[in-house]
Amino acid sequence: MTSRGITIAGYVAFVLIGIGLHLLGRTGRSRIPSLGAVFSRAMRTRSGRVGIVAGWVWVGLHFFAR
Amino acid sequence: MSGRPNGWSFCGDRVRSAEQRGRLGAVNDPPQIPAGARSLGADESPSRLRVVTSGLFAAIRDPVVAILLLAGLFDGLAGNLVHSILLFAVALALGRDAALRRDGPSTVADRSIGTLAATTPWPPAVLILAAVAYAAIVGAFGRYSWPATVAVVAPGAIALVITWGASRDPRPGVAPLDPVGAVAWIGAFVGLALWELAALLLQPSLTTDSYAHPTISVLTDPLLVTHPGRSITLLLWLGLGWFIMER
């Protein structure tokens, strides 16, 4: 496997882990919370809310803006 | 509860009603000092330096402020001025907020989770159509152009202003995460960030892409070259923003 393949496989693995954790959390019978619950908890405070929204804005800037 | 009736106050051992004292009676009374409060003498008054220092530490202790400052620093070093200004501005605003320790009750009504859609004046179908139109139009702009920059900064700034205007108090009723679940999610996010960082550091330089060790940005470049690819990505970005604002 090439270095490129390994690198891409790593990204795919983390995405699959995230989807798996989210689906596990959606069942309600697991100790794993859903992604929405994680965001809700992280956004409980003002700094958490503003920080996460700033991160979202940054993603848009990173891919499209100067 | 002291059991005193409303309109009565203690003044020494005398008890008078507000009506008996007239409208100026309350002005003549000494201020009511809570029993547990201490008076500040000249030697006890907190120095301004101490106040400033403690405020500064309060700001730096906030991990969100620290992360935004570091990200803004490195983005600035990479030559991304607009990104850096955004990150520094948000970090300084949050730092100032923490330093001032505005821990009084909020004057803005608290918002429960998932009520943004209910407070939006337009129905969801109109919002979806607007998002699709936005993605189609802005997707036509070239990447890293000023029109694209303005088109992305505008909704981002609106979202930040709305978020900042919400209550500063921690939301009640949000259950803490199970430690196992928290560790699992933190592990996934940190792992992805480290994987991306490793790919970035394995590039020939920070500004030169690597085919062998592509970052997420490099992998998405072929998609974002085309107008449809940019429009789909913008739509996904808006969707992520909506998901976040709904929390």
CSV table of N, CA and C in Angstrom, one decimal, chain B residues 160-232:
chain,number,residue,atom,x,y,z
B,160,LEU,N,-22.3,34.3,13.9
B,160,LEU,CA,-21.6,34.7,15.2
B,160,LEU,C,-22.3,35.7,16.0
B,161,VAL,N,-22.9,36.7,15.3
B,161,VAL,CA,-23.7,37.7,16.0
B,161,VAL,C,-24.9,37.1,16.8
B,162,ILE,N,-25.6,36.2,16.1
B,162,ILE,CA,-26.7,35.5,16.7
B,162,ILE,C,-26.3,34.7,17.9
B,163,THR,N,-25.2,34.0,17.7
B,163,THR,CA,-24.7,33.2,18.8
B,163,THR,C,-24.2,34.0,20.0
B,164,TRP,N,-23.6,35.1,19.7
B,164,TRP,CA,-23.1,36.0,20.8
B,164,TRP,C,-24.3,36.6,21.5
B,165,GLY,N,-25.3,36.9,20.8
B,165,GLY,CA,-26.5,37.5,21.4
B,165,GLY,C,-27.3,36.6,22.3
B,166,ALA,N,-27.1,35.3,22.2
B,166,ALA,CA,-27.8,34.4,23.1
B,166,ALA,C,-27.3,34.5,24.5
B,167,SER,N,-28.0,33.9,25.4
B,167,SER,CA,-27.6,34.1,26.8
B,167,SER,C,-26.2,33.7,27.1
B,168,ARG,N,-25.5,34.4,28.0
B,168,ARG,CA,-24.1,34.1,28.3
B,168,ARG,C,-24.1,33.0,29.4
B,169,ASP,N,-25.2,32.8,30.0
B,169,ASP,CA,-25.3,31.8,31.1
B,169,ASP,C,-25.2,30.4,30.6
B,170,PRO,N,-24.5,29.5,31.3
B,170,PRO,CA,-24.6,28.1,30.9
B,170,PRO,C,-26.0,27.6,30.8
B,171,ARG,N,-26.3,26.9,29.8
B,171,ARG,CA,-27.7,26.4,29.6
B,171,ARG,C,-28.0,25.3,30.6
B,172,PRO,N,-29.1,25.5,31.3
B,172,PRO,CA,-29.5,24.4,32.2
B,172,PRO,C,-30.1,23.2,31.5
B,173,GLY,N,-30.1,22.1,32.1
B,173,GLY,CA,-30.8,20.9,31.5
B,173,GLY,C,-30.1,20.2,30.5
B,174,VAL,N,-28.8,20.5,30.2
B,174,VAL,CA,-28.0,19.7,29.3
B,174,VAL,C,-27.2,18.7,30.1
B,175,ALA,N,-27.6,17.5,29.9
B,175,ALA,CA,-27.0,16.4,30.7
B,175,ALA,C,-25.5,16.2,30.4
B,176,PRO,N,-24.7,16.0,31.4
B,176,PRO,CA,-23.3,15.7,31.2
B,176,PRO,C,-23.1,14.4,30.4
B,177,LEU,N,-22.0,14.4,29.6
B,177,LEU,CA,-21.7,13.2,28.8
B,177,LEU,C,-21.2,12.1,29.7
B,178,ASP,N,-21.5,10.8,29.3
B,178,ASP,CA,-20.9,9.7,30.0
B,178,ASP,C,-19.4,9.7,29.7
B,179,PRO,N,-18.6,9.5,30.7
B,179,PRO,CA,-17.1,9.6,30.5
B,179,PRO,C,-16.6,8.7,29.4
B,180,VAL,N,-17.2,7.5,29.2
B,180,VAL,CA,-16.8,6.6,28.2
B,180,VAL,C,-17.1,7.2,26.8
B,181,GLY,N,-18.3,7.8,26.7
B,181,GLY,CA,-18.7,8.4,25.4
B,181,GLY,C,-17.9,9.6,25.1
B,182,ALA,N,-17.6,10.4,26.2
B,182,ALA,CA,-16.8,11.6,26.0
B,182,ALA,C,-15.4,11.3,25.5
B,183,VAL,N,-14.8,10.2,26.1
B,183,VAL,CA,-13.4,9.8,25.7
B,183,VAL,C,-13.4,9.3,24.3
B,184,ALA,N,-14.5,8.6,23.9
B,184,ALA,CA,-14.6,8.0,22.5
B,184,ALA,C,-14.6,9.1,21.5
B,185,TRP,N,-15.5,10.1,21.8
B,185,TRP,CA,-15.6,11.2,20.8
B,185,TRP,C,-14.3,12.1,20.8
B,186,ILE,N,-13.8,12.4,21.9
B,186,ILE,CA,-12.6,13.2,22.0
B,186,ILE,C,-11.4,12.4,21.2
B,187,GLY,N,-11.4,11.1,21.5
B,187,GLY,CA,-10.4,10.3,20.8
B,187,GLY,C,-10.5,10.4,19.3
B,188,ALA,N,-11.8,10.3,18.8
B,188,ALA,CA,-12.0,10.4,17.3
B,188,ALA,C,-11.6,11.7,16.8
B,189,PHE,N,-12.0,12.8,17.4
B,189,PHE,CA,-11.7,14.2,16.9
B,189,PHE,C,-10.2,14.4,17.0
B,190,VAL,N,-9.6,14.1,18.1
B,190,VAL,CA,-8.1,14.4,18.3
B,190,VAL,C,-7.3,13.5,17.3
B,191,GLY,N,-7.8,12.2,17.2
B,191,GLY,CA,-7.1,11.3,16.2
B,191,GLY,C,-7.1,11.9,14.8
B,192,LEU,N,-8.3,12.3,14.4
B,192,LEU,CA,-8.4,12.9,13.0
B,192,LEU,C,-7.5,14.1,12.9
B,193,ALA,N,-7.5,15.0,14.0
B,193,ALA,CA,-6.7,16.2,13.9
B,193,ALA,C,-5.2,15.9,13.8
B,194,LEU,N,-4.8,14.8,14.6
B,194,LEU,CA,-3.4,14.5,14.6
B,194,LEU,C,-3.0,13.8,13.2
B,195,TRP,N,-3.9,13.0,12.6
B,195,TRP,CA,-3.7,12.4,11.3
B,195,TRP,C,-3.5,13.5,10.3
B,196,GLU,N,-4.4,14.5,10.3
B,196,GLU,CA,-4.3,15.7,9.4
B,196,GLU,C,-2.9,16.4,9.6
B,197,LEU,N,-2.6,16.6,10.9
B,197,LEU,CA,-1.4,17.4,11.2
B,197,LEU,C,-0.2,16.6,10.7
B,198,ALA,N,-0.2,15.3,10.9
B,198,ALA,CA,0.9,14.4,10.4
B,198,ALA,C,1.1,14.6,8.9
B,199,ALA,N,0.0,14.6,8.2
B,199,ALA,CA,0.0,14.7,6.7
B,199,ALA,C,0.6,16.1,6.4
B,200,LEU,N,0.1,17.1,7.1
B,200,LEU,CA,0.6,18.5,6.9
B,200,LEU,C,2.1,18.6,7.1
B,201,LEU,N,2.6,18.0,8.2
B,201,LEU,CA,4.0,18.1,8.5
B,201,LEU,C,4.9,17.2,7.5
B,202,LEU,N,4.3,16.2,6.9
B,202,LEU,CA,5.0,15.4,5.9
B,202,LEU,C,5.1,16.0,4.5
B,203,GLN,N,4.4,17.2,4.4
B,203,GLN,CA,4.5,17.9,3.1
B,203,GLN,C,5.9,18.4,2.9
B,204,PRO,N,6.4,18.7,1.7
B,204,PRO,CA,7.7,19.3,1.5
B,204,PRO,C,7.8,20.6,2.3
B,205,SER,N,6.8,21.4,2.3
B,205,SER,CA,6.7,22.6,3.2
B,205,SER,C,5.2,22.8,3.5
B,206,LEU,N,5.0,23.8,4.5
B,206,LEU,CA,3.6,24.0,4.9
B,206,LEU,C,2.7,24.5,3.8
B,207,THR,N,3.4,25.1,2.8
B,207,THR,CA,2.6,25.7,1.7
B,207,THR,C,2.7,24.9,0.4
B,208,THR,N,3.4,23.8,0.4
B,208,THR,CA,3.5,22.9,-0.8
B,208,THR,C,2.8,21.6,-0.5
B,209,ASP,N,1.8,21.3,-1.4
B,209,ASP,CA,1.0,20.1,-1.3
B,209,ASP,C,1.9,18.9,-1.5
B,210,SER,N,1.4,17.8,-0.9
B,210,SER,CA,2.1,16.5,-1.1
B,210,SER,C,1.1,15.5,-1.7
B,211,TYR,N,1.5,14.8,-2.8
B,211,TYR,CA,0.7,13.7,-3.3
B,211,TYR,C,0.7,12.5,-2.4
B,212,ALA,N,1.8,12.2,-1.8
B,212,ALA,CA,1.9,11.0,-1.0
B,212,ALA,C,1.3,11.2,0.3
B,213,HIS,N,1.2,12.4,0.9
B,213,HIS,CA,0.6,12.7,2.2
B,213,HIS,C,-0.4,13.8,2.1
B,214,PRO,N,-1.5,13.6,1.4
B,214,PRO,CA,-2.5,14.7,1.2
B,214,PRO,C,-3.2,15.0,2.5
B,215,THR,N,-3.4,16.3,2.6
B,215,THR,CA,-4.3,16.8,3.7
B,215,THR,C,-5.7,16.8,3.2
B,216,ILE,N,-6.7,17.0,4.1
B,216,ILE,CA,-8.1,17.0,3.7
B,216,ILE,C,-8.3,18.1,2.6
B,217,SER,N,-7.7,19.2,2.8
B,217,SER,CA,-7.8,20.3,1.8
B,217,SER,C,-7.3,19.8,0.4
B,218,VAL,N,-6.2,19.2,0.4
B,218,VAL,CA,-5.6,18.7,-0.9
B,218,VAL,C,-6.6,17.7,-1.5
B,219,LEU,N,-7.1,16.8,-0.7
B,219,LEU,CA,-8.0,15.8,-1.2
B,219,LEU,C,-9.3,16.4,-1.8
B,220,THR,N,-9.7,17.5,-1.3
B,220,THR,CA,-11.0,18.1,-1.7
B,220,THR,C,-10.8,19.1,-2.9
B,221,ASP,N,-9.5,19.3,-3.2
B,221,ASP,CA,-9.2,20.3,-4.3
B,221,ASP,C,-9.9,19.9,-5.7
B,222,PRO,N,-9.8,18.6,-6.1
B,222,PRO,CA,-10.4,18.2,-7.4
B,222,PRO,C,-11.9,18.5,-7.4
B,223,LEU,N,-12.6,18.3,-6.2
B,223,LEU,CA,-14.0,18.6,-6.1
B,223,LEU,C,-14.3,20.0,-6.2
B,224,LEU,N,-13.5,20.9,-5.6
B,224,LEU,CA,-13.8,22.3,-5.5
B,224,LEU,C,-13.3,23.1,-6.7
B,225,VAL,N,-12.7,22.4,-7.7
B,225,VAL,CA,-12.3,23.0,-8.9
B,225,VAL,C,-13.6,23.4,-9.7
B,226,THR,N,-14.6,22.5,-9.6
B,226,THR,CA,-15.8,22.7,-10.5
B,226,THR,C,-16.9,23.5,-9.8
B,227,HIS,N,-17.7,24.1,-10.6
B,227,HIS,CA,-18.9,24.9,-10.0
B,227,HIS,C,-19.8,24.0,-9.2
B,228,PRO,N,-20.3,22.8,-9.8
B,228,PRO,CA,-21.2,21.9,-9.0
B,228,PRO,C,-20.5,21.5,-7.7
B,229,GLY,N,-19.2,21.1,-7.8
B,229,GLY,CA,-18.5,20.7,-6.6
B,229,GLY,C,-18.5,21.8,-5.5
B,230,ARG,N,-18.3,23.0,-5.9
B,230,ARG,CA,-18.3,24.1,-4.9
B,230,ARG,C,-19.7,24.3,-4.4
B,231,SER,N,-20.7,24.2,-5.2
B,231,SER,CA,-22.1,24.4,-4.8
B,231,SER,C,-22.5,23.4,-3.8
B,232,ILE,N,-22.1,22.1,-4.1
B,232,ILE,CA,-22.5,21.0,-3.1
B,232,ILE,C,-21.8,21.2,-1.8
